[in-house]
PDB file of C-alpha atoms in Angstrom:
ATOM      1  CA  MET F   1      12.876 -24.732  -1.044  1.00  0.00           C
ATOM      2  CA  PRO F   2      10.302 -22.363   0.299  1.00  0.00           C
ATOM      3  CA  LYS F   3       9.109 -19.742  -2.469  1.00  0.00           C
ATOM      4  CA  PRO F   4      11.266 -16.449  -2.348  1.00  0.00           C
ATOM      5  CA  LYS F   5       9.845 -13.478  -0.457  1.00  0.00           C
ATOM      6  CA  ASN F   6      10.369  -9.740  -0.821  1.00  0.00           C
ATOM      7  CA  VAL F   7      12.347  -8.125   1.855  1.00  0.00           C
ATOM      8  CA  SER F   8       9.431  -5.728   2.431  1.00  0.00           C
ATOM      9  CA  GLU F   9       7.234  -8.715   3.483  1.00  0.00           C
ATOM     10  CA  SER F  10       9.372  -8.920   6.619  1.00  0.00           C
ATOM     11  CA  LEU F  11       8.769  -5.346   7.925  1.00  0.00           C
ATOM     12  CA  ALA F  12       7.868  -5.250  11.696  1.00  0.00           C
ATOM     13  CA  ILE F  13       7.231  -1.851  13.398  1.00  0.00           C
ATOM     14  CA  ASN F  14       6.698  -1.663  17.122  1.00  0.00           C
ATOM     15  CA  SER F  15       6.260   1.437  19.355  1.00  0.00           C
ATOM     16  CA  GLN F  16       6.065   1.968  22.994  1.00  0.00           C
ATOM     17  CA  MET F  17       6.434   4.976  25.320  1.00  0.00           C
ATOM     18  CA  ILE F  18       9.479   4.946  27.644  1.00  0.00           C
ATOM     19  CA  MET F  19       8.351   4.616  31.238  1.00  0.00           C
ATOM     20  CA  PRO F  20      10.277   4.916  34.608  1.00  0.00           C
ATOM     21  CA  ASN F  21      10.833   1.230  34.895  1.00  0.00           C
ATOM     22  CA  ASP F  22      12.665   1.135  31.453  1.00  0.00           C
ATOM     23  CA  THR F  23      15.197   3.945  32.446  1.00  0.00           C
ATOM     24  CA  ASN F  24      18.467   4.200  34.338  1.00  0.00           C
ATOM     25  CA  THR F  25      19.386   6.530  37.106  1.00  0.00           C
ATOM     26  CA  LEU F  26      19.838   9.468  34.469  1.00  0.00           C
ATOM     27  CA  GLY F  27      16.154   8.931  33.282  1.00  0.00           C
ATOM     28  CA  ASN F  28      17.241   7.464  29.897  1.00  0.00           C
ATOM     29  CA  LEU F  29      16.319   4.147  28.469  1.00  0.00           C
ATOM     30  CA  MET F  30      18.550   1.465  29.836  1.00  0.00           C
ATOM     31  CA  GLY F  31      20.598  -0.459  27.102  1.00  0.00           C
ATOM     32  CA  GLY F  32      19.555  -3.861  28.246  1.00  0.00           C
ATOM     33  CA  ASN F  33      15.866  -2.869  27.988  1.00  0.00           C
ATOM     34  CA  LEU F  34      16.662  -1.453  24.490  1.00  0.00           C
ATOM     35  CA  MET F  35      18.307  -4.638  23.632  1.00  0.00           C
ATOM     36  CA  ARG F  36      15.267  -6.822  24.634  1.00  0.00           C
ATOM     37  CA  MET F  37      13.080  -4.622  22.461  1.00  0.00           C
ATOM     38  CA  VAL F  38      15.393  -4.951  19.575  1.00  0.00           C
ATOM     39  CA  ASP F  39      15.511  -8.774  19.776  1.00  0.00           C
ATOM     40  CA  ILE F  40      11.722  -8.946  19.863  1.00  0.00           C
ATOM     41  CA  ALA F  41      11.195  -6.616  16.951  1.00  0.00           C
ATOM     42  CA  GLY F  42      14.073  -8.688  15.113  1.00  0.00           C
ATOM     43  CA  ALA F  43      12.370 -12.055  15.767  1.00  0.00           C
ATOM     44  CA  ILE F  44       9.076 -10.862  14.573  1.00  0.00           C
ATOM     45  CA  SER F  45      10.714  -9.854  11.337  1.00  0.00           C
ATOM     46  CA  ALA F  46      12.587 -12.994  11.114  1.00  0.00           C
ATOM     47  CA  GLN F  47       9.296 -14.999  11.684  1.00  0.00           C
ATOM     48  CA  ARG F  48       7.493 -13.118   9.057  1.00  0.00           C
ATOM     49  CA  HIS F  49      10.091 -13.923   6.554  1.00  0.00           C
ATOM     50  CA  SER F  50      10.398 -17.509   7.453  1.00  0.00           C
ATOM     51  CA  ASN F  51       7.110 -18.513   8.767  1.00  0.00           C
ATOM     52  CA  ARG F  52       8.895 -20.477  11.309  1.00  0.00           C
ATOM     53  CA  ILE F  53       9.875 -20.280  14.925  1.00  0.00           C
ATOM     54  CA  VAL F  54      13.319 -18.318  15.348  1.00  0.00           C
ATOM     55  CA  VAL F  55      16.113 -18.196  17.746  1.00  0.00           C
ATOM     56  CA  THR F  56      18.601 -15.424  18.077  1.00  0.00           C
ATOM     57  CA  ALA F  57      22.081 -16.743  16.892  1.00  0.00           C
ATOM     58  CA  SER F  58      23.852 -13.398  17.145  1.00  0.00           C
ATOM     59  CA  ILE F  59      23.550  -9.633  17.883  1.00  0.00           C
ATOM     60  CA  ASP F  60      26.355  -8.337  15.878  1.00  0.00           C
ATOM     61  CA  ASN F  61      26.656  -4.780  16.026  1.00  0.00           C
ATOM     62  CA  VAL F  62      24.571  -2.142  17.991  1.00  0.00           C
ATOM     63  CA  SER F  63      25.096   1.451  17.797  1.00  0.00           C
ATOM     64  CA  PHE F  64      24.040   4.006  20.483  1.00  0.00           C
ATOM     65  CA  GLU F  65      23.835   7.187  18.651  1.00  0.00           C
ATOM     66  CA  ASN F  66      21.519   9.189  20.864  1.00  0.00           C
ATOM     67  CA  LYS F  67      19.872   8.859  24.244  1.00  0.00           C
ATOM     68  CA  VAL F  68      16.228   8.132  24.653  1.00  0.00           C
ATOM     69  CA  PRO F  69      14.825   9.984  27.571  1.00  0.00           C
ATOM     70  CA  LEU F  70      11.780   9.116  29.915  1.00  0.00           C
ATOM     71  CA  GLY F  71       8.490   9.826  28.153  1.00  0.00           C
ATOM     72  CA  ASP F  72       9.704   9.685  24.577  1.00  0.00           C
ATOM     73  CA  VAL F  73       8.018   7.250  22.400  1.00  0.00           C
ATOM     74  CA  ILE F  74      10.340   4.712  20.597  1.00  0.00           C
ATOM     75  CA  THR F  75       9.776   3.009  17.268  1.00  0.00           C
ATOM     76  CA  LEU F  76      11.509  -0.044  16.172  1.00  0.00           C
ATOM     77  CA  GLU F  77      11.756  -0.805  12.394  1.00  0.00           C
ATOM     78  CA  ALA F  78      12.948  -4.312  11.599  1.00  0.00           C
ATOM     79  CA  LYS F  79      13.526  -5.925   8.253  1.00  0.00           C
ATOM     80  CA  VAL F  80      15.292  -9.012   7.098  1.00  0.00           C
ATOM     81  CA  THR F  81      18.305  -7.901   4.890  1.00  0.00           C
ATOM     82  CA  ARG F  82      19.312 -11.289   3.575  1.00  0.00           C
ATOM     83  CA  ALA F  83      18.501 -14.856   3.911  1.00  0.00           C
ATOM     84  CA  PHE F  84      20.969 -17.731   3.858  1.00  0.00           C
ATOM     85  CA  ASN F  85      20.179 -21.326   4.000  1.00  0.00           C
ATOM     86  CA  THR F  86      18.657 -21.565   7.532  1.00  0.00           C
ATOM     87  CA  SER F  87      19.487 -18.036   8.927  1.00  0.00           C
ATOM     88  CA  MET F  88      18.685 -14.432   8.158  1.00  0.00           C
ATOM     89  CA  GLU F  89      20.262 -11.118   8.975  1.00  0.00           C
ATOM     90  CA  VAL F  90      17.787  -8.579  10.259  1.00  0.00           C
ATOM     91  CA  MET F  91      18.335  -4.831  10.698  1.00  0.00           C
ATOM     92  CA  VAL F  92      16.601  -2.999  13.344  1.00  0.00           C
ATOM     93  CA  LYS F  93      16.527   0.902  13.260  1.00  0.00           C
ATOM     94  CA  VAL F  94      15.224   2.597  16.456  1.00  0.00           C
ATOM     95  CA  TYR F  95      13.716   6.277  16.392  1.00  0.00           C
ATOM     96  CA  SER F  96      12.950   8.289  19.480  1.00  0.00           C
ATOM     97  CA  GLU F  97      10.009  10.722  19.263  1.00  0.00           C
ATOM     98  CA  ASN F  98       9.261  13.591  21.713  1.00  0.00           C
ATOM     99  CA  ILE F  99       5.466  13.985  20.687  1.00  0.00           C
ATOM    100  CA  PRO F 100       5.047  17.412  22.481  1.00  0.00           C
ATOM    101  CA  ALA F 101       8.219  18.814  20.845  1.00  0.00           C
ATOM    102  CA  GLY F 102       7.449  17.359  17.525  1.00  0.00           C
ATOM    103  CA  THR F 103      10.784  15.757  17.108  1.00  0.00           C
ATOM    104  CA  ARG F 104      11.848  12.474  15.909  1.00  0.00           C
ATOM    105  CA  ILE F 105      15.617  11.088  15.628  1.00  0.00           C
ATOM    106  CA  GLN F 106      17.245   7.835  14.932  1.00  0.00           C
ATOM    107  CA  THR F 107      18.788   6.691  18.038  1.00  0.00           C
ATOM    108  CA  ASN F 108      19.996   3.187  17.328  1.00  0.00           C
ATOM    109  CA  THR F 109      20.941   0.647  14.668  1.00  0.00           C
ATOM    110  CA  ALA F 110      21.363  -3.164  15.135  1.00  0.00           C
ATOM    111  CA  PHE F 111      22.273  -6.242  13.061  1.00  0.00           C
ATOM    112  CA  LEU F 112      21.029  -9.558  14.560  1.00  0.00           C
ATOM    113  CA  THR F 113      21.182 -13.082  13.104  1.00  0.00           C
ATOM    114  CA  PHE F 114      18.230 -15.570  13.510  1.00  0.00           C
ATOM    115  CA  VAL F 115      18.001 -19.080  12.567  1.00  0.00           C
ATOM    116  CA  ALA F 116      14.578 -20.653  11.632  1.00  0.00           C
ATOM    117  CA  VAL F 117      13.999 -24.014  13.482  1.00  0.00           C
ATOM    118  CA  ASP F 118      11.455 -26.776  13.528  1.00  0.00           C
ATOM    119  CA  GLN F 119       9.451 -28.003  16.350  1.00  0.00           C
ATOM    120  CA  SER F 120      12.336 -29.885  17.466  1.00  0.00           C
ATOM    121  CA  GLY F 121      14.725 -27.002  17.558  1.00  0.00           C
ATOM    122  CA  ARG F 122      16.492 -28.094  14.293  1.00  0.00           C
ATOM    123  CA  PRO F 123      17.438 -25.638  11.801  1.00  0.00           C
ATOM    124  CA  ILE F 124      15.243 -25.607   8.811  1.00  0.00           C
ATOM    125  CA  GLU F 125      15.518 -24.256   5.259  1.00  0.00           C
ATOM    126  CA  ILE F 126      14.036 -20.840   4.543  1.00  0.00           C
ATOM    127  CA  ALA F 127      12.928 -18.722   1.613  1.00  0.00           C
ATOM    128  CA  GLU F 128      15.418 -16.483  -0.266  1.00  0.00           C
ATOM    129  CA  ALA F 129      15.009 -12.791   0.342  1.00  0.00           C
ATOM    130  CA  ILE F 130      14.512 -10.498  -2.573  1.00  0.00           C
ATOM    131  CA  PRO F 131      15.517  -7.011  -2.182  1.00  0.00           C
ATOM    132  CA  GLU F 132      13.525  -4.433  -4.264  1.00  0.00           C
ATOM    133  CA  THR F 133      14.809  -0.800  -3.365  1.00  0.00           C
ATOM    134  CA  LYS F 134      18.171   0.640  -3.708  1.00  0.00           C
ATOM    135  CA  GLU F 135      18.673   0.549   0.042  1.00  0.00           C
ATOM    136  CA  GLU F 136      17.426  -2.998   0.349  1.00  0.00           C
ATOM    137  CA  LYS F 137      19.929  -3.985  -2.406  1.00  0.00           C
ATOM    138  CA  GLU F 138      22.936  -2.412  -0.723  1.00  0.00           C
ATOM    139  CA  LEU F 139      21.932  -3.872   2.686  1.00  0.00           C
ATOM    140  CA  PHE F 140      21.647  -7.336   0.929  1.00  0.00           C
ATOM    141  CA  ALA F 141      25.142  -7.128  -0.660  1.00  0.00           C
ATOM    142  CA  ALA F 142      26.698  -5.872   2.679  1.00  0.00           C
ATOM    143  CA  ALA F 143      25.117  -8.636   4.532  1.00  0.00           C
ATOM    144  CA  LEU F 144      27.281 -11.292   3.031  1.00  0.00           C
ATOM    145  CA  ARG F 145      30.380  -9.234   4.173  1.00  0.00           C
ATOM    146  CA  ARG F 146      28.798  -9.079   7.621  1.00  0.00           C
ATOM    147  CA  ARG F 147      28.114 -12.738   7.892  1.00  0.00           C
ATOM    148  CA  GLN F 148      31.631 -13.640   6.731  1.00  0.00           C
ATOM    149  CA  LEU F 149      33.058 -11.227   9.502  1.00  0.00           C
ATOM    150  CA  ARG F 150      30.677 -13.003  12.055  1.00  0.00           C
ATOM    151  CA  LEU F 151      31.919 -16.512  11.018  1.00  0.00           C
ATOM    152  CA  VAL F 152      35.588 -15.468  11.031  1.00  0.00           C
ATOM    153  CA  LEU F 153      35.452 -13.873  14.440  1.00  0.00           C
ATOM    154  CA  GLY F 154      33.403 -16.849  15.692  1.00  0.00           C
ATOM    155  CA  GLY F 155      36.051 -19.209  14.553  1.00  0.00           C
ATOM    156  CA  ARG F 156      33.759 -20.937  11.975  1.00  0.00           C
ATOM    157  CA  MET F 157      35.529 -19.610   8.911  1.00  0.00           C
ATOM    158  CA  LYS F 158      39.085 -19.141   8.101  1.00  0.00           C
ATOM    159  CA  PRO F 159      40.060 -15.729   7.242  1.00  0.00           C
ATOM    160  CA  GLU F 160      41.559 -16.924   3.820  1.00  0.00           C
ATOM    161  CA  GLU F 161      38.010 -18.189   2.999  1.00  0.00           C
ATOM    162  CA  ALA F 162      36.232 -14.882   3.606  1.00  0.00           C
ATOM    163  CA  ASN F 163      36.311 -13.936  -0.140  1.00  0.00           C
ATOM    164  CA  GLU F 164      33.964 -10.895   0.241  1.00  0.00           C
ATOM    165  CA  LEU F 165      36.122  -9.349   2.919  1.00  0.00           C
ATOM    166  CA  LYS F 166      39.195  -9.940   1.199  1.00  0.00           C
ATOM    167  CA  ALA F 167      37.893  -8.086  -1.891  1.00  0.00           C
ATOM    168  CA  ILE F 168      37.339  -5.128   0.342  1.00  0.00           C
ATOM    169  CA  PHE F 169      40.954  -5.007   1.118  1.00  0.00           C
ATOM    170  CA  GLY F 170      42.156  -5.968  -2.359  1.00  0.00           C
ATOM    171  CA  LEU F 171      43.869  -9.247  -1.135  1.00  0.00           C
TER     172      LEU F 171
END
């Protein structure tokens, strides 16, 4: 098994200005363009953790909290929250900055799952992710519940086997 790595080692930060070809008819960043950027930031983070090629297995939850207008600079911060055997969950936070106005707000949060693969595309074992901060430890613990929910919803785990989810509801 590969040597464990701290969660902080997977941090990937990408920034770019929102241009006209990124926007919808209202002059705001199109959701599909945002998803592409989120997927790329997440993949970079997952590759930093695994030192492998990664493929996107799922995009679980994306919240659209605020619009991102033309001309704003968005910054995507991606970090592995937990690694499993061959897969890892990555959280991507998106911030929008209006530089002339001096404002910066969080606009989106997304959770994605990536699988590390070898050159033939077969899943390969990855290092454990070690959380250090309080937030990282909370995300690490919650990642198992999110994983079980993904597996149940995808038909790959029976609800009665999802012990972490059952514990939430006192079952």
